[in-house]
Amino acid sequence: MAVPRLLEKENLIGALLAIFGHLVVSIALNLQKYCHIRLAGTKDPRAYFKTKTWWLGLFLLLLGELGVFASYAFAPLSLIVPLSAVSVIASAIIGIIFIKEKWKPKDFLRRYVLSFVGCGLAIVGTYLLVTFAPNSHEKMTGENITRHLVSWPFLLYMLVEIILFCLLLYFYKEKNVNNIVVILLLVALLGSMTVVTVKAVAGMLVLSIQGNLQLDYPIFYVMFVCMVATAIYQAAFLSQASQMYDSSLIASVGYILSTTIAITAGAVFYLDFIGEDALHICMFALGCLIAFLGVFLITRNRKKAIPFEPYISMDAMPGMQNMHDKGMVVQPDLKASFSYGALENNDNISEVYAPATLPVMQEEHSSRSAPGVPYRVLEHTKKE
Protein backbone atom coordinates (compact mmCIF):
# COMPACT_ATOMS: atom_id res chain seq x y z
CA MET A 1 0.00 0.00 0.00
CA ALA A 2 1.29 3.44 -0.94
CA VAL A 3 1.95 5.52 2.13
CA PRO A 4 1.12 9.26 1.97
CA ARG A 5 4.17 11.42 2.50
CA LEU A 6 4.84 14.96 3.55
CA LEU A 7 5.90 17.35 0.83
CA GLU A 8 9.28 18.95 1.05
CA LYS A 9 9.28 22.59 2.13
CA GLU A 10 9.83 23.99 -1.38
CA ASN A 11 7.23 21.68 -2.92
CA LEU A 12 4.71 22.69 -0.27
CA ILE A 13 5.37 26.37 -0.98
CA GLY A 14 4.89 25.76 -4.70
CA ALA A 15 1.63 23.87 -4.18
CA LEU A 16 0.23 26.56 -1.86
CA LEU A 17 1.22 29.32 -4.30
CA ALA A 18 -0.50 27.47 -7.16
CA ILE A 19 -3.71 26.89 -5.18
CA PHE A 20 -3.75 30.50 -4.00
CA GLY A 21 -3.11 31.78 -7.52
CA HIS A 22 -5.88 29.73 -9.12
CA LEU A 23 -8.37 30.75 -6.42
CA VAL A 24 -7.57 34.44 -6.87
CA VAL A 25 -7.74 34.16 -10.67
CA SER A 26 -11.18 32.55 -10.43
CA ILE A 27 -12.45 35.34 -8.16
CA ALA A 28 -10.99 37.97 -10.50
CA LEU A 29 -12.52 36.52 -13.65
CA ASN A 30 -15.95 36.18 -12.05
CA LEU A 31 -15.74 39.75 -10.77
CA GLN A 32 -15.00 41.01 -14.26
CA LYS A 33 -17.78 38.94 -15.82
CA TYR A 34 -20.20 40.23 -13.17
CA CYS A 35 -19.18 43.78 -14.05
CA HIS A 36 -19.73 43.21 -17.78
CA ILE A 37 -23.16 41.68 -17.18
CA ARG A 38 -24.21 44.62 -15.01
CA LEU A 39 -23.15 47.08 -17.73
CA ALA A 40 -24.54 45.09 -20.67
CA GLY A 41 -27.34 47.60 -21.27
CA THR A 42 -25.24 50.74 -21.29
CA LYS A 43 -24.55 52.63 -24.50
CA ASP A 44 -20.86 53.04 -23.74
CA PRO A 45 -19.12 49.74 -24.61
CA ARG A 46 -16.14 50.72 -22.44
CA ALA A 47 -18.11 51.73 -19.37
CA TYR A 48 -16.51 48.95 -17.34
CA PHE A 49 -13.25 50.91 -17.37
CA LYS A 50 -14.92 53.41 -15.03
CA THR A 51 -15.92 50.86 -12.40
CA LYS A 52 -13.87 49.92 -9.35
CA THR A 53 -15.10 46.33 -9.56
CA TRP A 54 -13.49 45.73 -12.96
CA TRP A 55 -10.17 47.26 -11.87
CA LEU A 56 -10.24 45.20 -8.67
CA GLY A 57 -10.74 42.11 -10.81
CA LEU A 58 -7.78 43.10 -13.00
CA PHE A 59 -5.55 43.58 -9.95
CA LEU A 60 -6.57 40.22 -8.50
CA LEU A 61 -6.03 38.59 -11.89
CA LEU A 62 -2.46 39.86 -12.08
CA LEU A 63 -1.84 38.84 -8.45
CA GLY A 64 -3.16 35.34 -9.07
CA GLU A 65 -1.17 34.85 -12.27
CA LEU A 66 1.94 36.02 -10.44
CA GLY A 67 1.32 33.40 -7.75
CA VAL A 68 0.89 30.63 -10.33
CA PHE A 69 4.02 31.79 -12.16
CA ALA A 70 6.08 31.77 -8.98
CA SER A 71 4.83 28.30 -8.00
CA TYR A 72 6.68 26.72 -10.92
CA ALA A 73 9.99 27.79 -9.39
CA PHE A 74 9.45 25.76 -6.20
CA ALA A 75 7.70 22.51 -7.14
CA PRO A 76 7.86 19.88 -9.90
CA LEU A 77 5.93 20.56 -13.07
CA SER A 78 3.86 17.41 -12.59
CA LEU A 79 2.58 18.74 -9.27
CA ILE A 80 1.73 22.31 -10.35
CA VAL A 81 -0.03 21.65 -13.66
CA PRO A 82 -2.93 19.46 -12.36
CA LEU A 83 -3.69 22.02 -9.65
CA SER A 84 -5.47 24.11 -12.27
CA ALA A 85 -8.49 21.99 -11.30
CA VAL A 86 -8.76 24.36 -8.34
CA SER A 87 -9.68 27.09 -10.81
CA VAL A 88 -12.53 24.99 -12.25
CA ILE A 89 -13.85 24.13 -8.78
CA ALA A 90 -13.71 27.74 -7.64
CA SER A 91 -15.40 29.04 -10.80
CA ALA A 92 -18.25 26.56 -10.36
CA ILE A 93 -18.90 27.75 -6.80
CA ILE A 94 -17.96 31.43 -6.94
CA GLY A 95 -19.75 31.93 -10.27
CA ILE A 96 -23.11 31.23 -8.59
CA ILE A 97 -22.39 33.98 -6.05
CA PHE A 98 -21.24 36.69 -8.45
CA ILE A 99 -23.45 35.89 -11.43
CA LYS A 100 -26.49 35.37 -9.18
CA GLU A 101 -27.84 32.40 -11.07
CA LYS A 102 -31.46 31.50 -10.38
CA TRP A 103 -31.91 28.13 -8.73
CA LYS A 104 -34.74 26.10 -10.30
CA PRO A 105 -35.99 23.10 -8.32
CA LYS A 106 -36.71 21.08 -11.47
CA ASP A 107 -33.11 21.53 -12.61
CA PHE A 108 -31.47 20.90 -9.23
CA LEU A 109 -31.18 17.11 -9.41
CA ARG A 110 -30.27 17.18 -13.08
CA ARG A 111 -27.56 19.82 -12.90
CA TYR A 112 -26.42 20.87 -9.46
CA VAL A 113 -26.07 17.52 -7.75
CA LEU A 114 -23.74 16.36 -10.50
CA SER A 115 -21.80 19.60 -10.15
CA PHE A 116 -21.37 19.12 -6.40
CA VAL A 117 -20.34 15.50 -6.93
CA GLY A 118 -17.84 16.74 -9.50
CA CYS A 119 -16.46 19.27 -7.02
CA GLY A 120 -16.06 16.52 -4.43
CA LEU A 121 -14.27 14.24 -6.88
CA ALA A 122 -12.02 17.05 -8.07
CA ILE A 123 -11.07 17.85 -4.45
CA VAL A 124 -10.30 14.18 -3.75
CA GLY A 125 -8.26 13.96 -6.95
CA THR A 126 -6.36 17.13 -6.06
CA TYR A 127 -5.57 15.72 -2.61
CA LEU A 128 -4.16 12.54 -4.16
CA LEU A 129 -2.16 14.60 -6.65
CA VAL A 130 -0.57 16.69 -3.92
CA THR A 131 0.01 13.70 -1.63
CA PHE A 132 1.60 11.37 -4.18
CA ALA A 133 3.21 13.91 -6.50
CA PRO A 134 6.94 13.68 -7.27
CA ASN A 135 8.89 15.01 -4.32
CA SER A 136 12.22 15.70 -6.00
CA HIS A 137 12.98 19.13 -7.38
CA GLU A 138 16.29 20.41 -8.71
CA LYS A 139 17.54 23.97 -8.93
CA MET A 140 16.78 25.70 -12.19
CA THR A 141 20.30 26.74 -13.03
CA GLY A 142 21.44 27.49 -16.56
CA GLU A 143 23.60 24.36 -16.63
CA ASN A 144 20.76 22.07 -15.57
CA ILE A 145 18.32 23.52 -18.09
CA THR A 146 20.83 23.29 -20.93
CA ARG A 147 21.59 19.69 -20.01
CA HIS A 148 17.90 18.78 -20.10
CA LEU A 149 17.36 20.65 -23.34
CA VAL A 150 19.94 18.63 -25.31
CA SER A 151 19.12 15.26 -23.75
CA TRP A 152 18.03 12.62 -26.26
CA PRO A 153 14.66 11.80 -24.53
CA PHE A 154 13.57 15.43 -24.83
CA LEU A 155 14.87 15.77 -28.40
CA LEU A 156 12.89 12.65 -29.36
CA TYR A 157 9.83 14.01 -27.56
CA MET A 158 10.17 17.33 -29.39
CA LEU A 159 10.42 15.58 -32.74
CA VAL A 160 7.21 13.62 -32.09
CA GLU A 161 5.43 16.72 -30.83
CA ILE A 162 6.45 18.84 -33.84
CA ILE A 163 5.29 16.15 -36.28
CA LEU A 164 1.97 15.77 -34.45
CA PHE A 165 1.48 19.53 -34.27
CA CYS A 166 2.14 19.97 -38.01
CA LEU A 167 -0.31 17.19 -38.87
CA LEU A 168 -3.04 18.67 -36.67
CA LEU A 169 -2.40 22.15 -38.05
CA TYR A 170 -2.63 20.81 -41.62
CA PHE A 171 -6.01 19.16 -40.98
CA TYR A 172 -7.28 22.22 -39.12
CA LYS A 173 -6.20 24.85 -41.67
CA GLU A 174 -6.28 22.99 -45.00
CA LYS A 175 -8.97 20.37 -44.44
CA ASN A 176 -11.17 22.56 -42.20
CA VAL A 177 -11.36 19.93 -39.46
CA ASN A 178 -12.84 22.04 -36.67
CA ASN A 179 -13.32 19.27 -34.14
CA ILE A 180 -12.79 20.52 -30.59
CA VAL A 181 -10.28 17.75 -29.85
CA VAL A 182 -8.13 18.85 -32.79
CA ILE A 183 -8.11 22.51 -31.71
CA LEU A 184 -7.50 21.77 -28.04
CA LEU A 185 -4.75 19.30 -28.90
CA LEU A 186 -3.00 22.17 -30.67
CA VAL A 187 -3.51 24.26 -27.54
CA ALA A 188 -2.23 21.44 -25.31
CA LEU A 189 0.90 20.86 -27.38
CA LEU A 190 1.72 24.56 -27.26
CA GLY A 191 0.80 24.67 -23.59
CA SER A 192 3.22 21.89 -22.71
CA MET A 193 6.07 23.98 -24.12
CA THR A 194 4.70 27.03 -22.32
CA VAL A 195 4.80 25.39 -18.88
CA VAL A 196 8.25 23.87 -19.53
CA THR A 197 9.65 27.32 -20.38
CA VAL A 198 7.69 29.03 -17.58
CA LYS A 199 9.29 26.71 -15.03
CA ALA A 200 12.75 27.45 -16.41
CA VAL A 201 12.23 31.23 -16.47
CA ALA A 202 10.58 31.35 -13.04
CA GLY A 203 13.25 29.12 -11.48
CA MET A 204 16.12 31.16 -12.90
CA LEU A 205 14.49 34.42 -11.76
CA VAL A 206 14.01 33.11 -8.21
CA LEU A 207 17.63 31.94 -8.05
CA SER A 208 18.77 35.34 -9.32
CA ILE A 209 16.72 37.10 -6.63
CA GLN A 210 18.26 34.81 -4.02
CA GLY A 211 21.75 35.89 -5.11
CA ASN A 212 22.71 33.17 -7.59
CA LEU A 213 22.58 35.21 -10.81
CA GLN A 214 21.27 33.25 -13.79
CA LEU A 215 20.35 36.07 -16.17
CA ASP A 216 23.74 35.99 -17.88
CA TYR A 217 22.98 32.58 -19.39
CA PRO A 218 21.70 32.74 -23.01
CA ILE A 219 19.32 29.84 -22.26
CA PHE A 220 17.27 32.19 -20.06
CA TYR A 221 16.41 34.45 -23.01
CA VAL A 222 15.78 31.48 -25.30
CA MET A 223 13.29 30.12 -22.80
CA PHE A 224 11.72 33.54 -22.30
CA VAL A 225 11.12 34.03 -26.05
CA CYS A 226 9.68 30.52 -26.37
CA MET A 227 7.42 31.15 -23.37
CA VAL A 228 5.96 34.35 -24.85
CA ALA A 229 5.58 32.93 -28.37
CA THR A 230 3.85 29.71 -27.32
CA ALA A 231 1.57 31.60 -24.91
CA ILE A 232 0.46 33.99 -27.68
CA TYR A 233 -0.32 31.23 -30.18
CA GLN A 234 -2.01 29.20 -27.48
CA ALA A 235 -4.30 32.13 -26.70
CA ALA A 236 -5.07 32.54 -30.42
CA PHE A 237 -6.21 28.91 -30.77
CA LEU A 238 -8.24 29.18 -27.56
CA SER A 239 -9.96 32.28 -28.94
CA GLN A 240 -10.87 30.40 -32.12
CA ALA A 241 -12.20 27.48 -30.08
CA SER A 242 -14.34 29.80 -27.93
CA GLN A 243 -16.06 31.11 -31.05
CA MET A 244 -17.18 27.61 -32.08
CA TYR A 245 -17.73 25.74 -28.81
CA ASP A 246 -19.19 26.35 -25.37
CA SER A 247 -16.72 27.57 -22.74
CA SER A 248 -17.62 24.80 -20.27
CA LEU A 249 -16.80 22.14 -22.88
CA ILE A 250 -13.51 23.88 -23.61
CA ALA A 251 -12.73 24.00 -19.89
CA SER A 252 -13.22 20.26 -19.34
CA VAL A 253 -11.66 18.90 -22.54
CA GLY A 254 -8.86 21.47 -22.41
CA TYR A 255 -8.01 20.63 -18.81
CA ILE A 256 -7.79 16.89 -19.53
CA LEU A 257 -5.67 17.24 -22.67
CA SER A 258 -3.43 20.04 -21.40
CA THR A 259 -2.75 18.35 -18.05
CA THR A 260 -1.94 14.99 -19.64
CA ILE A 261 0.47 16.41 -22.22
CA ALA A 262 2.06 18.86 -19.75
CA ILE A 263 2.74 16.08 -17.22
CA THR A 264 4.31 14.02 -20.01
CA ALA A 265 6.50 16.97 -21.02
CA GLY A 266 7.57 17.50 -17.41
CA ALA A 267 8.38 13.83 -16.98
CA VAL A 268 10.55 13.87 -20.13
CA PHE A 269 12.24 17.26 -19.73
CA TYR A 270 12.66 17.58 -15.96
CA LEU A 271 12.63 13.82 -15.18
CA ASP A 272 9.97 14.37 -12.50
CA PHE A 273 9.30 10.67 -11.86
CA ILE A 274 12.89 9.45 -11.72
CA GLY A 275 13.36 7.47 -8.48
CA GLU A 276 9.62 7.25 -7.73
CA ASP A 277 8.22 3.82 -6.85
CA ALA A 278 5.43 2.26 -8.90
CA LEU A 279 2.77 2.56 -6.17
CA HIS A 280 3.22 6.31 -5.80
CA ILE A 281 3.11 6.76 -9.58
CA CYS A 282 -0.09 4.70 -9.78
CA MET A 283 -1.71 6.71 -6.96
CA PHE A 284 -0.71 9.93 -8.71
CA ALA A 285 -2.28 8.66 -11.96
CA LEU A 286 -5.42 7.70 -10.03
CA GLY A 287 -5.60 11.22 -8.61
CA CYS A 288 -5.37 12.60 -12.16
CA LEU A 289 -8.22 10.36 -13.36
CA ILE A 290 -10.45 11.31 -10.42
CA ALA A 291 -9.73 15.02 -10.99
CA PHE A 292 -10.51 14.59 -14.71
CA LEU A 293 -13.85 12.96 -13.88
CA GLY A 294 -14.67 15.69 -11.38
CA VAL A 295 -13.97 18.48 -13.86
CA PHE A 296 -16.05 16.68 -16.49
CA LEU A 297 -19.03 16.42 -14.13
CA ILE A 298 -18.72 20.06 -13.09
CA THR A 299 -18.91 21.28 -16.68
CA ARG A 300 -21.19 18.60 -18.13
CA ASN A 301 -24.61 20.16 -17.54
CA ARG A 302 -23.83 23.83 -17.87
CA LYS A 303 -26.51 25.57 -19.87
CA LYS A 304 -25.65 27.43 -23.03
CA ALA A 305 -26.40 31.10 -23.33
CA ILE A 306 -28.24 32.58 -26.29
CA PRO A 307 -25.85 35.24 -27.55
CA PHE A 308 -26.96 38.79 -28.16
CA GLU A 309 -27.45 39.41 -31.87
CA PRO A 310 -26.56 43.05 -32.71
CA TYR A 311 -27.83 42.73 -36.27
CA ILE A 312 -31.16 42.80 -38.07
CA SER A 313 -33.12 39.58 -37.96
CA MET A 314 -34.19 38.92 -41.54
CA ASP A 315 -36.94 36.56 -40.40
CA ALA A 316 -38.43 39.32 -38.28
CA MET A 317 -38.86 41.68 -41.25
CA PRO A 318 -42.37 41.47 -42.68
CA GLY A 319 -42.48 40.94 -46.41
CA MET A 320 -39.09 39.26 -46.63
CA GLN A 321 -38.71 35.70 -47.85
CA ASN A 322 -37.67 33.14 -45.30
CA MET A 323 -34.37 31.85 -46.66
CA HIS A 324 -33.82 29.47 -43.75
CA ASP A 325 -36.37 27.06 -45.20
CA LYS A 326 -34.05 26.43 -48.12
CA GLY A 327 -31.03 25.83 -45.95
CA MET A 328 -29.47 29.22 -46.67
CA VAL A 329 -27.96 30.93 -43.64
CA VAL A 330 -28.68 34.64 -43.40
CA GLN A 331 -27.30 35.34 -39.94
CA PRO A 332 -24.05 34.13 -38.42
CA ASP A 333 -24.54 31.15 -36.15
CA LEU A 334 -22.62 31.74 -32.92
CA LYS A 335 -22.31 28.63 -30.81
CA ALA A 336 -20.88 30.21 -27.68
CA SER A 337 -20.89 33.49 -25.87
CA PHE A 338 -17.80 35.22 -24.67
CA SER A 339 -16.89 34.14 -21.17
CA TYR A 340 -14.78 35.91 -18.60
CA GLY A 341 -13.75 32.80 -16.76
CA ALA A 342 -16.91 31.66 -15.05
CA LEU A 343 -18.17 28.30 -16.21
CA GLU A 344 -21.73 29.53 -16.10
CA ASN A 345 -22.68 31.06 -19.45
CA ASN A 346 -25.63 32.92 -17.97
CA ASP A 347 -25.11 36.40 -19.30
CA ASN A 348 -28.92 36.69 -19.60
CA ILE A 349 -28.42 39.39 -22.20
CA SER A 350 -30.95 37.71 -24.45
CA GLU A 351 -33.63 38.37 -21.83
CA VAL A 352 -33.06 42.10 -22.06
CA TYR A 353 -32.49 42.59 -25.74
CA ALA A 354 -34.35 41.27 -28.74
CA PRO A 355 -33.18 41.31 -32.36
CA ALA A 356 -33.91 44.64 -33.98
CA THR A 357 -36.65 44.78 -36.61
CA LEU A 358 -37.23 47.34 -39.30
CA PRO A 359 -40.57 48.24 -40.87
CA VAL A 360 -40.92 47.63 -44.58
CA MET A 361 -41.36 50.79 -46.58
CA GLN A 362 -43.19 50.52 -49.90
CA GLU A 363 -40.77 51.29 -52.74
CA GLU A 364 -41.51 52.31 -56.27
CA HIS A 365 -39.47 50.42 -58.83
CA SER A 366 -38.97 51.87 -62.28
CA SER A 367 -39.04 49.84 -65.45
CA ARG A 368 -35.25 49.98 -65.51
CA SER A 369 -35.02 47.82 -62.39
CA ALA A 370 -33.04 44.67 -62.94
CA PRO A 371 -35.15 41.49 -63.12
CA GLY A 372 -34.87 38.88 -60.43
CA VAL A 373 -34.89 41.11 -57.32
CA PRO A 374 -33.38 39.04 -54.49
CA TYR A 375 -36.35 39.81 -52.24
CA ARG A 376 -40.11 40.10 -52.49
CA VAL A 377 -41.98 43.36 -51.98
CA LEU A 378 -45.51 43.07 -50.64
CA GLU A 379 -48.35 44.63 -52.55
CA HIS A 380 -49.99 47.12 -50.18
CA THR A 381 -53.66 47.91 -50.68
CA LYS A 382 -55.27 51.21 -49.89
CA LYS A 383 -56.78 49.80 -46.73
CA GLU A 384 -53.32 48.88 -45.54
Coordinates of C-alpha atoms in Angstrom, one line a residue, residues 61-275:
L61 CA -6.0 38.6 -11.9
L62 CA -2.5 39.9 -12.1
L63 CA -1.8 38.8 -8.5
G64 CA -3.2 35.3 -9.1
E65 CA -1.2 34.9 -12.3
L66 CA 1.9 36.0 -10.4
G67 CA 1.3 33.4 -7.7
V68 CA 0.9 30.6 -10.3
F69 CA 4.0 31.8 -12.2
A70 CA 6.1 31.8 -9.0
S71 CA 4.8 28.3 -8.0
Y72 CA 6.7 26.7 -10.9
A73 CA 10.0 27.8 -9.4
F74 CA 9.5 25.8 -6.2
A75 CA 7.7 22.5 -7.1
P76 CA 7.9 19.9 -9.9
L77 CA 5.9 20.6 -13.1
S78 CA 3.9 17.4 -12.6
L79 CA 2.6 18.7 -9.3
I80 CA 1.7 22.3 -10.3
V81 CA 0.0 21.7 -13.7
P82 CA -2.9 19.5 -12.4
L83 CA -3.7 22.0 -9.7
S84 CA -5.5 24.1 -12.3
A85 CA -8.5 22.0 -11.3
V86 CA -8.8 24.4 -8.3
S87 CA -9.7 27.1 -10.8
V88 CA -12.5 25.0 -12.3
I89 CA -13.9 24.1 -8.8
A90 CA -13.7 27.7 -7.6
S91 CA -15.4 29.0 -10.8
A92 CA -18.2 26.6 -10.4
I93 CA -18.9 27.8 -6.8
I94 CA -18.0 31.4 -6.9
G95 CA -19.8 31.9 -10.3
I96 CA -23.1 31.2 -8.6
I97 CA -22.4 34.0 -6.0
F98 CA -21.2 36.7 -8.5
I99 CA -23.5 35.9 -11.4
K100 CA -26.5 35.4 -9.2
E101 CA -27.8 32.4 -11.1
K102 CA -31.5 31.5 -10.4
W103 CA -31.9 28.1 -8.7
K104 CA -34.7 26.1 -10.3
P105 CA -36.0 23.1 -8.3
K106 CA -36.7 21.1 -11.5
D107 CA -33.1 21.5 -12.6
F108 CA -31.5 20.9 -9.2
L109 CA -31.2 17.1 -9.4
R110 CA -30.3 17.2 -13.1
R111 CA -27.6 19.8 -12.9
Y112 CA -26.4 20.9 -9.5
V113 CA -26.1 17.5 -7.7
L114 CA -23.7 16.4 -10.5
S115 CA -21.8 19.6 -10.1
F116 CA -21.4 19.1 -6.4
V117 CA -20.3 15.5 -6.9
G118 CA -17.8 16.7 -9.5
C119 CA -16.5 19.3 -7.0
G120 CA -16.1 16.5 -4.4
L121 CA -14.3 14.2 -6.9
A122 CA -12.0 17.1 -8.1
I123 CA -11.1 17.9 -4.5
V124 CA -10.3 14.2 -3.8
G125 CA -8.3 14.0 -6.9
T126 CA -6.4 17.1 -6.1
Y127 CA -5.6 15.7 -2.6
L128 CA -4.2 12.5 -4.2
L129 CA -2.2 14.6 -6.7
V130 CA -0.6 16.7 -3.9
T131 CA 0.0 13.7 -1.6
F132 CA 1.6 11.4 -4.2
A133 CA 3.2 13.9 -6.5
P134 CA 6.9 13.7 -7.3
N135 CA 8.9 15.0 -4.3
S136 CA 12.2 15.7 -6.0
H137 CA 13.0 19.1 -7.4
E138 CA 16.3 20.4 -8.7
K139 CA 17.5 24.0 -8.9
M140 CA 16.8 25.7 -12.2
T141 CA 20.3 26.7 -13.0
G142 CA 21.4 27.5 -16.6
E143 CA 23.6 24.4 -16.6
N144 CA 20.8 22.1 -15.6
I145 CA 18.3 23.5 -18.1
T146 CA 20.8 23.3 -20.9
R147 CA 21.6 19.7 -20.0
H148 CA 17.9 18.8 -20.1
L149 CA 17.4 20.7 -23.3
V150 CA 19.9 18.6 -25.3
S151 CA 19.1 15.3 -23.8
W152 CA 18.0 12.6 -26.3
P153 CA 14.7 11.8 -24.5
F154 CA 13.6 15.4 -24.8
L155 CA 14.9 15.8 -28.4
L156 CA 12.9 12.7 -29.4
Y157 CA 9.8 14.0 -27.6
M158 CA 10.2 17.3 -29.4
L159 CA 10.4 15.6 -32.7
V160 CA 7.2 13.6 -32.1
E161 CA 5.4 16.7 -30.8
I162 CA 6.4 18.8 -33.8
I163 CA 5.3 16.2 -36.3
L164 CA 2.0 15.8 -34.5
F165 CA 1.5 19.5 -34.3
C166 CA 2.1 20.0 -38.0
L167 CA -0.3 17.2 -38.9
L168 CA -3.0 18.7 -36.7
L169 CA -2.4 22.2 -38.0
Y170 CA -2.6 20.8 -41.6
F171 CA -6.0 19.2 -41.0
Y172 CA -7.3 22.2 -39.1
K173 CA -6.2 24.8 -41.7
E174 CA -6.3 23.0 -45.0
K175 CA -9.0 20.4 -44.4
N176 CA -11.2 22.6 -42.2
V177 CA -11.4 19.9 -39.5
N178 CA -12.8 22.0 -36.7
N179 CA -13.3 19.3 -34.1
I180 CA -12.8 20.5 -30.6
V181 CA -10.3 17.8 -29.9
V182 CA -8.1 18.9 -32.8
I183 CA -8.1 22.5 -31.7
L184 CA -7.5 21.8 -28.0
L185 CA -4.8 19.3 -28.9
L186 CA -3.0 22.2 -30.7
V187 CA -3.5 24.3 -27.5
A188 CA -2.2 21.4 -25.3
L189 CA 0.9 20.9 -27.4
L190 CA 1.7 24.6 -27.3
G191 CA 0.8 24.7 -23.6
S192 CA 3.2 21.9 -22.7
M193 CA 6.1 24.0 -24.1
T194 CA 4.7 27.0 -22.3
V195 CA 4.8 25.4 -18.9
V196 CA 8.2 23.9 -19.5
T197 CA 9.6 27.3 -20.4
V198 CA 7.7 29.0 -17.6
K199 CA 9.3 26.7 -15.0
A200 CA 12.7 27.4 -16.4
V201 CA 12.2 31.2 -16.5
A202 CA 10.6 31.4 -13.0
G203 CA 13.2 29.1 -11.5
M204 CA 16.1 31.2 -12.9
L205 CA 14.5 34.4 -11.8
V206 CA 14.0 33.1 -8.2
L207 CA 17.6 31.9 -8.0
S208 CA 18.8 35.3 -9.3
I209 CA 16.7 37.1 -6.6
Q210 CA 18.3 34.8 -4.0
G211 CA 21.8 35.9 -5.1
N212 CA 22.7 33.2 -7.6
L213 CA 22.6 35.2 -10.8
Q214 CA 21.3 33.3 -13.8
L215 CA 20.4 36.1 -16.2
D216 CA 23.7 36.0 -17.9
Y217 CA 23.0 32.6 -19.4
P218 CA 21.7 32.7 -23.0
I219 CA 19.3 29.8 -22.3
F220 CA 17.3 32.2 -20.1
Y221 CA 16.4 34.4 -23.0
V222 CA 15.8 31.5 -25.3
M223 CA 13.3 30.1 -22.8
F224 CA 11.7 33.5 -22.3
V225 CA 11.1 34.0 -26.0
C226 CA 9.7 30.5 -26.4
M227 CA 7.4 31.2 -23.4
V228 CA 6.0 34.4 -24.9
A229 CA 5.6 32.9 -28.4
T230 CA 3.8 29.7 -27.3
A231 CA 1.6 31.6 -24.9
I232 CA 0.5 34.0 -27.7
Y233 CA -0.3 31.2 -30.2
Q234 CA -2.0 29.2 -27.5
A235 CA -4.3 32.1 -26.7
A236 CA -5.1 32.5 -30.4
F237 CA -6.2 28.9 -30.8
L238 CA -8.2 29.2 -27.6
S239 CA -10.0 32.3 -28.9
Q240 CA -10.9 30.4 -32.1
A241 CA -12.2 27.5 -30.1
S242 CA -14.3 29.8 -27.9
Q243 CA -16.1 31.1 -31.1
M244 CA -17.2 27.6 -32.1
Y245 CA -17.7 25.7 -28.8
D246 CA -19.2 26.3 -25.4
S247 CA -16.7 27.6 -22.7
S248 CA -17.6 24.8 -20.3
L249 CA -16.8 22.1 -22.9
I250 CA -13.5 23.9 -23.6
A251 CA -12.7 24.0 -19.9
S252 CA -13.2 20.3 -19.3
V253 CA -11.7 18.9 -22.5
G254 CA -8.9 21.5 -22.4
Y255 CA -8.0 20.6 -18.8
I256 CA -7.8 16.9 -19.5
L257 CA -5.7 17.2 -22.7
S258 CA -3.4 20.0 -21.4
T259 CA -2.8 18.3 -18.1
T260 CA -1.9 15.0 -19.6
I261 CA 0.5 16.4 -22.2
A262 CA 2.1 18.9 -19.7
I263 CA 2.7 16.1 -17.2
T264 CA 4.3 14.0 -20.0
A265 CA 6.5 17.0 -21.0
G266 CA 7.6 17.5 -17.4
A267 CA 8.4 13.8 -17.0
V268 CA 10.5 13.9 -20.1
F269 CA 12.2 17.3 -19.7
Y270 CA 12.7 17.6 -16.0
L271 CA 12.6 13.8 -15.2
D272 CA 10.0 14.4 -12.5
F273 CA 9.3 10.7 -11.9
I274 CA 12.9 9.5 -11.7
G275 CA 13.4 7.5 -8.5

